[in-house]
mmCIF file of C-alpha atoms in Angstrom:
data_model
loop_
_atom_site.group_PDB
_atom_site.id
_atom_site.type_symbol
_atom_site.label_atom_id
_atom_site.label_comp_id
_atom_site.label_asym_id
_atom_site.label_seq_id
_atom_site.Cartn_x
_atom_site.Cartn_y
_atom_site.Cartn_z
ATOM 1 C CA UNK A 140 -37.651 84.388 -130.535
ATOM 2 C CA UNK A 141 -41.149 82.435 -129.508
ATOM 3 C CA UNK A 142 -41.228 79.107 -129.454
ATOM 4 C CA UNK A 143 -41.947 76.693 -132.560
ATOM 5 C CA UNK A 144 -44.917 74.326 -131.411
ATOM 6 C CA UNK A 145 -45.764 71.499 -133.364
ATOM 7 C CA UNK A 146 -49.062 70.304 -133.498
ATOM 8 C CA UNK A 147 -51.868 68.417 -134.660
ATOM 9 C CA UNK A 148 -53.925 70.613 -137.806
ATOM 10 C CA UNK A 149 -57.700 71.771 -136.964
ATOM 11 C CA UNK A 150 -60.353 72.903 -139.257
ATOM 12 C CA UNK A 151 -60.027 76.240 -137.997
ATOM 13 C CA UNK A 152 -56.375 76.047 -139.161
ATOM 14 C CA UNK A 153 -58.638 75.825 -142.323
ATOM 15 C CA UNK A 154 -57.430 79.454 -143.971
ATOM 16 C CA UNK A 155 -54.359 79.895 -142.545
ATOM 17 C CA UNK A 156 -53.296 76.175 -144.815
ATOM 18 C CA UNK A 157 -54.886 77.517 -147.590
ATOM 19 C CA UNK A 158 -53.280 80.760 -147.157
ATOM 20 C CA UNK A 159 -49.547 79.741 -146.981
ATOM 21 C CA UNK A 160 -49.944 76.677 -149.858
ATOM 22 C CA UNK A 161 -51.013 79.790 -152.276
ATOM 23 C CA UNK A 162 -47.486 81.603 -151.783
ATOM 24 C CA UNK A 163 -45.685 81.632 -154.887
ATOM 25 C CA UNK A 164 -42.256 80.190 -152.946
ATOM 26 C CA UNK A 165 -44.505 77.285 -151.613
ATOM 27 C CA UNK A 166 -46.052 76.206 -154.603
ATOM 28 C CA UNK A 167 -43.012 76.249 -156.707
ATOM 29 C CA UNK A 168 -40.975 73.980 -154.765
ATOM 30 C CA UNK A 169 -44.131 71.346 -154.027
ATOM 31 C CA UNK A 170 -47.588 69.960 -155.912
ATOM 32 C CA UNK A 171 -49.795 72.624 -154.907
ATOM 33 C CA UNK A 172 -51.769 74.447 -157.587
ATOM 34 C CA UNK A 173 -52.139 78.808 -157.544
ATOM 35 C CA UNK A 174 -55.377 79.922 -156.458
ATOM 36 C CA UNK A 175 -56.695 77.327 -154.547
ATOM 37 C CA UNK A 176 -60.110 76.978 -153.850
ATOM 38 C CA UNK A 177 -61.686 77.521 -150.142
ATOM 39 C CA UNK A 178 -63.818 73.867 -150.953
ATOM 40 C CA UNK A 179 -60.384 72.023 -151.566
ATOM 41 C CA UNK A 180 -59.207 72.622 -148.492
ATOM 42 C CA UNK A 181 -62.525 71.965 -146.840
ATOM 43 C CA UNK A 182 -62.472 68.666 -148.550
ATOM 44 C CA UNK A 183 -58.977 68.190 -147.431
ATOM 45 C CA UNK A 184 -59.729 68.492 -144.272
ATOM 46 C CA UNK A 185 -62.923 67.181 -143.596
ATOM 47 C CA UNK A 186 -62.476 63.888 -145.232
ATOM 48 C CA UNK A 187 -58.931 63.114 -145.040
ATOM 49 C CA UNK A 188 -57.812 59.399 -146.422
ATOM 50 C CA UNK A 189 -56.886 56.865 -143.851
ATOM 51 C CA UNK A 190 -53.736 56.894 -142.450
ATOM 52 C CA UNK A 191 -53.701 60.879 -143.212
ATOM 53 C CA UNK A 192 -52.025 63.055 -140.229
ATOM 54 C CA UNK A 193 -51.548 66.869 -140.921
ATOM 55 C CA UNK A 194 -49.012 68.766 -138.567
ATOM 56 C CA UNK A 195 -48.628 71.942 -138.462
ATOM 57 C CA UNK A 196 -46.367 74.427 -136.585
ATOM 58 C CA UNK A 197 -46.804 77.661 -134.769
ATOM 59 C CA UNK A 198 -45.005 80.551 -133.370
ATOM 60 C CA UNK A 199 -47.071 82.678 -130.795
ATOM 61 C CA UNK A 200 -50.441 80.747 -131.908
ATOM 62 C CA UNK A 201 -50.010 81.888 -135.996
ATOM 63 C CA UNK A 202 -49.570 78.946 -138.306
ATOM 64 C CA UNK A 203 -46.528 79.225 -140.293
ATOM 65 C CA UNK A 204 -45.446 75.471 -141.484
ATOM 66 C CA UNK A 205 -47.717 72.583 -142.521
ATOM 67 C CA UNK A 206 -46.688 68.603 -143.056
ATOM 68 C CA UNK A 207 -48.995 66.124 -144.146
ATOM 69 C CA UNK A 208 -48.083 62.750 -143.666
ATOM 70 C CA UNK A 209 -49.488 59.593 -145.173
ATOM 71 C CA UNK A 210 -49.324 56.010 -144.397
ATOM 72 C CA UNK A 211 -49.688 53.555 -146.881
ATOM 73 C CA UNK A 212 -52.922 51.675 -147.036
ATOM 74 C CA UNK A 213 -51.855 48.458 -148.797
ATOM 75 C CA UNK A 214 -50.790 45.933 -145.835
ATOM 76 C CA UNK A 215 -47.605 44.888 -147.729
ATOM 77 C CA UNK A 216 -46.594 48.467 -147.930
ATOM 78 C CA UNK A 217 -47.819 49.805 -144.437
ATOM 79 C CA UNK A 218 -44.305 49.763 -143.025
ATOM 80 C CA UNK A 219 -44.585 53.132 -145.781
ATOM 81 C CA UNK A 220 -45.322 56.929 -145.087
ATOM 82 C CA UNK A 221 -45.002 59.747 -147.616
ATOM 83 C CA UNK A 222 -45.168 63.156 -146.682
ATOM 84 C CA UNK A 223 -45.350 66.698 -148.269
ATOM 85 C CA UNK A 224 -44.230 70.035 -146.365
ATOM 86 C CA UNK A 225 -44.757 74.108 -146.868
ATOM 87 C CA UNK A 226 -43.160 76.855 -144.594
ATOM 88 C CA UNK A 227 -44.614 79.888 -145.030
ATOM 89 C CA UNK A 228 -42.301 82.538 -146.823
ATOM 90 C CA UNK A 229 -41.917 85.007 -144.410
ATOM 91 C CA UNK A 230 -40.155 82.224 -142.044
ATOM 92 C CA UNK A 231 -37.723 80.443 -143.766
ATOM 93 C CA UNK A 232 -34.260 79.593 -142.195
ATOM 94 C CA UNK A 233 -35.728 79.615 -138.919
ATOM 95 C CA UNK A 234 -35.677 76.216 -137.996
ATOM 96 C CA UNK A 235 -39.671 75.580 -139.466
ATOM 97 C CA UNK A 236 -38.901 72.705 -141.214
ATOM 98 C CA UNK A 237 -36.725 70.734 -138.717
ATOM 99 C CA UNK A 238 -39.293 71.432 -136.202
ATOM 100 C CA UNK A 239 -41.924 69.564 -138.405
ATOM 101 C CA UNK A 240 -39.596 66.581 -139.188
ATOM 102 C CA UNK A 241 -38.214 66.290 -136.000
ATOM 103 C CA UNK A 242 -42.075 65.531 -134.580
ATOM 104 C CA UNK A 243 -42.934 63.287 -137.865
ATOM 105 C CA UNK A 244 -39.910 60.999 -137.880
ATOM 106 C CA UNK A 245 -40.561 60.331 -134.071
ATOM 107 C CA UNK A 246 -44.371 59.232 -134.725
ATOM 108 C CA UNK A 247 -42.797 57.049 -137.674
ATOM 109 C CA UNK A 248 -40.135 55.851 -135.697
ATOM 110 C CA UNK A 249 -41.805 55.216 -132.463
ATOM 111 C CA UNK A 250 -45.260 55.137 -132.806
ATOM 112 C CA UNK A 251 -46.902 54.409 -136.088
ATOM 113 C CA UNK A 252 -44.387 51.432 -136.949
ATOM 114 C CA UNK A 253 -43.388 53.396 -140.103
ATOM 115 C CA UNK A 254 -40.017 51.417 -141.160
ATOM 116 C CA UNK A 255 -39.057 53.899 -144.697
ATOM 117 C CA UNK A 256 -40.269 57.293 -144.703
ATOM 118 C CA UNK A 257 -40.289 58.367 -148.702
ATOM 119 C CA UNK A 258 -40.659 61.828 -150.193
ATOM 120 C CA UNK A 259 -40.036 63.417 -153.758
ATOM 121 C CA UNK A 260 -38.376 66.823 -153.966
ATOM 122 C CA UNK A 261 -37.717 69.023 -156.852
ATOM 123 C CA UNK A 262 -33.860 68.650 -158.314
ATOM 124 C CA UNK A 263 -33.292 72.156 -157.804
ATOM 125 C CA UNK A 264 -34.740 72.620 -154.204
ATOM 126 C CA UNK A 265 -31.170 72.715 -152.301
ATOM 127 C CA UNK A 266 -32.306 73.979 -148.694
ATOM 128 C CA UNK A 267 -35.089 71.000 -149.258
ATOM 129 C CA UNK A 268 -32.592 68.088 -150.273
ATOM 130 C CA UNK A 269 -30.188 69.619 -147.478
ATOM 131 C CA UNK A 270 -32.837 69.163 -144.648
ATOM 132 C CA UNK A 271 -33.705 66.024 -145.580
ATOM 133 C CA UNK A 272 -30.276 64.953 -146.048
ATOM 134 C CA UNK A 273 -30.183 66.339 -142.261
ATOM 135 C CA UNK A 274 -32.569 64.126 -141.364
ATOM 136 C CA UNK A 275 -31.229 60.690 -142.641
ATOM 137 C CA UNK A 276 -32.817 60.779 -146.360
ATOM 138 C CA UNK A 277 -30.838 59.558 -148.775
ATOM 139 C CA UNK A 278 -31.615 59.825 -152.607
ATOM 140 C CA UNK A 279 -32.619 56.552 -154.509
ATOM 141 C CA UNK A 280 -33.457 57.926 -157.917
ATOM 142 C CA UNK A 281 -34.160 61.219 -160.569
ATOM 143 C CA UNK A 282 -37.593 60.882 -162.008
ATOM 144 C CA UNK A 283 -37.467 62.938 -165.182
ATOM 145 C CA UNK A 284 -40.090 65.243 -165.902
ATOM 146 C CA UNK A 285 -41.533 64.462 -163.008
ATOM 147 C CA UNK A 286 -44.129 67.841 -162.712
ATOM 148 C CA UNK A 287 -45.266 70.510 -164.202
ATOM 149 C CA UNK A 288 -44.165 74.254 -162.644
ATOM 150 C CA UNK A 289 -44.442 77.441 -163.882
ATOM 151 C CA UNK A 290 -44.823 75.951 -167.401
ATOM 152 C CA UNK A 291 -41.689 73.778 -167.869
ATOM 153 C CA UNK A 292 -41.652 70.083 -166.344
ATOM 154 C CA UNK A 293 -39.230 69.930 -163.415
ATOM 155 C CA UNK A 294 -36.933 66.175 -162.362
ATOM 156 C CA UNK A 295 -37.505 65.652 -158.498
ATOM 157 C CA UNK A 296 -35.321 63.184 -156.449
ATOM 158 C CA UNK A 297 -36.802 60.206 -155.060
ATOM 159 C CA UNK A 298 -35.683 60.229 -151.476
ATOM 160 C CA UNK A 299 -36.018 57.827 -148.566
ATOM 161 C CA UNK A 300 -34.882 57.242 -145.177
ATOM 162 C CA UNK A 301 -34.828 54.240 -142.603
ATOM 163 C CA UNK A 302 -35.785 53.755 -139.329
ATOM 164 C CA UNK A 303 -32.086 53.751 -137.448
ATOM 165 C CA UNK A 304 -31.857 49.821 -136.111
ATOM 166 C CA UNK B 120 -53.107 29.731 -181.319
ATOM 167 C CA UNK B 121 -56.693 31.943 -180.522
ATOM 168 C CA UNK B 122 -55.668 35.421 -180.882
ATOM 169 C CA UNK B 123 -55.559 37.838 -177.754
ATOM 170 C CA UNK B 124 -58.313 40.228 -177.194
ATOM 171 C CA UNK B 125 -57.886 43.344 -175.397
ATOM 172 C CA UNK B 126 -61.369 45.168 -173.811
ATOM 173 C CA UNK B 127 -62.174 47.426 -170.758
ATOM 174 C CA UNK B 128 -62.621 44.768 -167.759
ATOM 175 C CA UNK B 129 -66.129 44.656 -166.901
ATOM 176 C CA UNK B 130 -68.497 43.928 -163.780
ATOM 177 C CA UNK B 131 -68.616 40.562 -164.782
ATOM 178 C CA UNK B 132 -64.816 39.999 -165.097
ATOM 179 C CA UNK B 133 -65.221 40.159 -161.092
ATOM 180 C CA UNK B 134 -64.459 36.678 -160.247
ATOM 181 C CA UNK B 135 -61.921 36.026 -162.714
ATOM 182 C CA UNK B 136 -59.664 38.893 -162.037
ATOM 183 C CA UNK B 137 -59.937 37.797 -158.014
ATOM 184 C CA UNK B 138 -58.719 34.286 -159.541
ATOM 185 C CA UNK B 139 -56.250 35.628 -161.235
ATOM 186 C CA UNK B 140 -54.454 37.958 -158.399
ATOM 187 C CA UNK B 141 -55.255 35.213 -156.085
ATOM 188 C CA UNK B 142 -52.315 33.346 -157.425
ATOM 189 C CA UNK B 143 -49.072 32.644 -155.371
ATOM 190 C CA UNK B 144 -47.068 33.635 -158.425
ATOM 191 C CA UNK B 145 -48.873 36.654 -159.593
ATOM 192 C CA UNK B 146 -49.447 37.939 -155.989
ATOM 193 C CA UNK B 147 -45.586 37.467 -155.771
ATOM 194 C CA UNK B 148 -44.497 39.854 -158.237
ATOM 195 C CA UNK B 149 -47.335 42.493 -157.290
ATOM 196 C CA UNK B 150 -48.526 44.393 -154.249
ATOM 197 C CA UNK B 151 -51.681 41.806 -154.239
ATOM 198 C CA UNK B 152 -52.455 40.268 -151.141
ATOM 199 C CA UNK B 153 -53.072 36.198 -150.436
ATOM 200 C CA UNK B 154 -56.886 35.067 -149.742
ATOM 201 C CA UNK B 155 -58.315 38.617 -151.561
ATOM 202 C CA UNK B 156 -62.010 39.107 -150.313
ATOM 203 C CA UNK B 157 -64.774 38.847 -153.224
ATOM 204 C CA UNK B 158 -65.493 42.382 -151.585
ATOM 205 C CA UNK B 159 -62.515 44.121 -152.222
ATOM 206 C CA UNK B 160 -62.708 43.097 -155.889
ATOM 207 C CA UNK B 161 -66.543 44.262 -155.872
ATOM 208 C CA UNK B 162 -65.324 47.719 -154.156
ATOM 209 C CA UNK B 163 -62.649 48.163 -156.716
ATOM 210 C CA UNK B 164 -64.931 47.414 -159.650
ATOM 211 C CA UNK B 165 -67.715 48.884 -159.012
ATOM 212 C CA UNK B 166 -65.815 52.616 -157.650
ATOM 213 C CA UNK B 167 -63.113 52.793 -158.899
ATOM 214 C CA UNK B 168 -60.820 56.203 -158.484
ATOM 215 C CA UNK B 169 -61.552 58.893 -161.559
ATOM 216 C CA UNK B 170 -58.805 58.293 -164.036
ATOM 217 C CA UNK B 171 -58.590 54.209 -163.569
ATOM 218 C CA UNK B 172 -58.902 52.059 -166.808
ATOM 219 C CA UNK B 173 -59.040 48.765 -166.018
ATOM 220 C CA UNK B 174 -58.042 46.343 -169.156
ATOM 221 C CA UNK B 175 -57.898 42.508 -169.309
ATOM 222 C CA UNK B 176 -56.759 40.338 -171.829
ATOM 223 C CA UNK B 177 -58.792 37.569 -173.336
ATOM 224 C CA UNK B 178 -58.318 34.085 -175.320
ATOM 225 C CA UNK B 179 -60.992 32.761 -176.434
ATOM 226 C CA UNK B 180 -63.300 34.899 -173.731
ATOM 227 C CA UNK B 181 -61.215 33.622 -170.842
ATOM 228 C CA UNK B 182 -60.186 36.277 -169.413
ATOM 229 C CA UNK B 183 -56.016 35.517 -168.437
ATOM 230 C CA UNK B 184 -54.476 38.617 -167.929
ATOM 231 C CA UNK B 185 -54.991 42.422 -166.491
ATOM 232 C CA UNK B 186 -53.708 45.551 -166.329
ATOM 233 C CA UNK B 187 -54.732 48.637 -164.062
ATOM 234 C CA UNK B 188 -54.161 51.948 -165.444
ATOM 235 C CA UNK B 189 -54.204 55.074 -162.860
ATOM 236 C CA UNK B 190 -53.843 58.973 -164.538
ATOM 237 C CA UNK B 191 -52.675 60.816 -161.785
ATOM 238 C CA UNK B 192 -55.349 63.655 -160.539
ATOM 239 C CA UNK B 193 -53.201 66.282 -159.825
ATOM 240 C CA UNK B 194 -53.438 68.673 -162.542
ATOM 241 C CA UNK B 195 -49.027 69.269 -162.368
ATOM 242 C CA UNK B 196 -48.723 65.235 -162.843
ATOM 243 C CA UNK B 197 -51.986 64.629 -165.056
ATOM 244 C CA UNK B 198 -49.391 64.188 -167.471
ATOM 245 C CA UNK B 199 -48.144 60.905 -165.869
ATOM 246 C CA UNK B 200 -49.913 57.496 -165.375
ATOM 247 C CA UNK B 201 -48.904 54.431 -163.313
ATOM 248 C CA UNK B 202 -49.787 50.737 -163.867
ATOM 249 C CA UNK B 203 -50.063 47.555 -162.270
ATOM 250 C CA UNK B 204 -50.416 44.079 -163.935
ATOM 251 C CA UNK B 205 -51.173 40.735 -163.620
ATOM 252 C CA UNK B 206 -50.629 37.672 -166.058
ATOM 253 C CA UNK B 207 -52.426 33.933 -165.241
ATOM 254 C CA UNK B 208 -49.168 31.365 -164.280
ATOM 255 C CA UNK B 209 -50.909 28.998 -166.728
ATOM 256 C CA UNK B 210 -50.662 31.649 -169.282
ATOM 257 C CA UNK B 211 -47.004 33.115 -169.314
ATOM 258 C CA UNK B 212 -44.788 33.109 -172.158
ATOM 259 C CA UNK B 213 -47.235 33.858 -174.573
ATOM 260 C CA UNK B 214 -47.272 37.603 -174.959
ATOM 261 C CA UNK B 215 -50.523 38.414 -173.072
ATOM 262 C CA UNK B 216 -48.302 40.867 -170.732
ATOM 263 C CA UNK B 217 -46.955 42.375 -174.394
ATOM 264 C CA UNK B 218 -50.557 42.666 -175.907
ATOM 265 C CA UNK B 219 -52.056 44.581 -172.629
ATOM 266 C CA UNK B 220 -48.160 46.575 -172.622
ATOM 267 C CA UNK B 221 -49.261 47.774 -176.067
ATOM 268 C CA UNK B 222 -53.137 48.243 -175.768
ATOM 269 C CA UNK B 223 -52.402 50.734 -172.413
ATOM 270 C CA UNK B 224 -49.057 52.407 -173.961
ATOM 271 C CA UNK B 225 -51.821 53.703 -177.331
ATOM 272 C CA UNK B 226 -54.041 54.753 -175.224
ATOM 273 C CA UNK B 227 -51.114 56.739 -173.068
ATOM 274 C CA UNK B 228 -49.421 58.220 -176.308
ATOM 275 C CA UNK B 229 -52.166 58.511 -178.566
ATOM 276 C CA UNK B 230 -55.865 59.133 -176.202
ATOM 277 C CA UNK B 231 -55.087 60.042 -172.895
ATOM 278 C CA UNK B 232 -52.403 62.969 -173.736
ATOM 279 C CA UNK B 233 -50.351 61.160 -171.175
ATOM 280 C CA UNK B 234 -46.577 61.148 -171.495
ATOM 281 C CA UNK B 235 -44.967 59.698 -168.702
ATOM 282 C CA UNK B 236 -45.443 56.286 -167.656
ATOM 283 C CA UNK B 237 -44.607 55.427 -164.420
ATOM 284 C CA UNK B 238 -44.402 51.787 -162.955
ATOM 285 C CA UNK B 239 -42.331 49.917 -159.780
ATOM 286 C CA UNK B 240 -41.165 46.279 -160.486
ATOM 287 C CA UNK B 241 -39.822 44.436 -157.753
ATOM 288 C CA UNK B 242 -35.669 44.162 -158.909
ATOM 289 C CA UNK B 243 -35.334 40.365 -158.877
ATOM 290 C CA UNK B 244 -38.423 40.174 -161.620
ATOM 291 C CA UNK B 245 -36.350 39.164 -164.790
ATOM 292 C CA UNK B 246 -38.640 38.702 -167.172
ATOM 293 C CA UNK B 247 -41.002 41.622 -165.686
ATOM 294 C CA UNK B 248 -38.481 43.793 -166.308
ATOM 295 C CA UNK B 249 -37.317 42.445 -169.900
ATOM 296 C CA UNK B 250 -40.812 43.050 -171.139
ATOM 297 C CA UNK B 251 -40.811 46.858 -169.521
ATOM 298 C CA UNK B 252 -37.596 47.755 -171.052
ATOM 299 C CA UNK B 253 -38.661 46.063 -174.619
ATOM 300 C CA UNK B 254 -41.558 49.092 -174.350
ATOM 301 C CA UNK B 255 -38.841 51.377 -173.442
ATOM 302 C CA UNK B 256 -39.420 51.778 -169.788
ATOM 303 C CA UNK B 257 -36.320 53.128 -168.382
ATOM 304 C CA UNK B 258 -34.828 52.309 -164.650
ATOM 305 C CA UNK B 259 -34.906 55.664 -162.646
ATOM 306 C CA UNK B 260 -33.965 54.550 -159.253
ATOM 307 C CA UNK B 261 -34.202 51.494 -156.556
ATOM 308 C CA UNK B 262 -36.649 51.580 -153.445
ATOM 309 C CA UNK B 263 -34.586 49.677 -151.011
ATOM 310 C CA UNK B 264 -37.021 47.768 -148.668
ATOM 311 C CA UNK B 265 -39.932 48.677 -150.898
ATOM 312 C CA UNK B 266 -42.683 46.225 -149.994
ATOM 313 C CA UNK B 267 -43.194 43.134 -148.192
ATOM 314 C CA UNK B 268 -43.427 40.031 -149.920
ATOM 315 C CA UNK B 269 -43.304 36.396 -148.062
ATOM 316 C CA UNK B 270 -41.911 38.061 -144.961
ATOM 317 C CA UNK B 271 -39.268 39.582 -146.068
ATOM 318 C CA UNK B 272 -38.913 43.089 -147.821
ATOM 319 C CA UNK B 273 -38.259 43.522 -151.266
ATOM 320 C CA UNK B 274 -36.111 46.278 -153.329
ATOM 321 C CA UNK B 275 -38.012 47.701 -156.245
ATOM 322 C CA UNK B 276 -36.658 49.600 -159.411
ATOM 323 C CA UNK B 277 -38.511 52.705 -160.377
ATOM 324 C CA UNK B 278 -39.155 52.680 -163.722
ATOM 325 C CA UNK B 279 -40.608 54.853 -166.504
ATOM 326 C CA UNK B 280 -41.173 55.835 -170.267
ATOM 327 C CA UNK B 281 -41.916 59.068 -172.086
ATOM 328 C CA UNK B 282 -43.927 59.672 -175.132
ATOM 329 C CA UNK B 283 -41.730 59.416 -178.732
ATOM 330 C CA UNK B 284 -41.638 62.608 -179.514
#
């Protein structure tokens, strides 16, 4: 099997992003929306917020996972990143995911000064909780109701996980 | 007693609000920042993010208390808000946080089809969290190490309320 190679996103990643956030199997388990729209993703990626970085990994040059990670702006919560992941359906269970939190938790941990790295993941999502348990996350709370998907509101976890002293 | 008014904050309110969160003991028990810049209030006034209300509560057209209201933009959590707020020390004790809890929670229930209310409340904020719970805000989880605050980092409960059904 090729190689997984992590990388910063480009804008001509552009339609490959938009293309694997419209899979059913993505969407359900995160807070993208069906059908989305060409100028969303445009937007996204043109004028991302501060403290925005958007990895994505590759096998043989094709896009096939996508992280977005965020650091928070407010100074007295800047020791803060959230993130949000998709792999693409077609390549689950072959080590996607890991590959995309292995490179984020090392820019938390040793270069962006990130101290807590939180995330919110649906109740029922069991590979999800599982790699982030893999990873050190640990959950602090069930929000209830917490989204809408596929017309019923779904609880997520609120995880978190601290940089090892 | 002069009775409490509750209206939208307004351009004007500018300097008063920066008073207000300017305070050691209200920037204590919020994410505000010491020495905030008559800029940052201007900013925040004058664009602030689609789906902000911004109230403030008056006696006798001194304006002593505020409360930020944020409806979140993604369509699968429109249905959830989140809140900040911020009571004058002079003024404690004498339901202002209570009249702005009760102008934002009609609006929530009975304007803004909203029907989860989200908030975070740092866990050693008593009476903060007496007056969430009498407006049947509901502890969902702790952030451990949730925010800075005098140098050292804080633990915060998640908390939240749904709509009587």
């Amino acid at each position: 099997m090729s190689e997984i190679v992590i990388r910063h996103a480009e804008l001509r990643d552009l339609e490959a992003l938009r293309q694997i956030n419209a899979q059913p199997e993505v969407y359900h388990n995160t807070l993208q929306i069906p059908h989305p729209s060409l100028e969303m993703w445009e937007e996204r990626m043109k004028h991302p917020p501060s403290g925005r970085r958007s990895l994505v990994a590759c096998i043989d040059d094709v896009v096939i996972g996508h992280l977005v990670l965020s650091v928070e702006p407010n100074p007295r919560r800047s020791h803060v990143a959230t993130f949000g992941m998709s792999v693409c359906g077609q390549h689950r269970n072959r080590g996607v995911a890991s590959a995309l939190l292995k490179a984020m938790v090392d820019l938390c941990d040793n270069w962006l000064r990130v101290e807590r790295i939180e995330l919110t993941v649906f109740v029922d999502n069991k590979p999800g909780v599982a790699v982030y348990r893999k990873f050190g996350f640990e959950i602090e709370g069930t929000g209830k109701n917490y989204a809408l998907r596929d017309g019923q509101y779904v609880d997520a976890y609120f995880m978190a996980r601290f940089k090892p002293s």
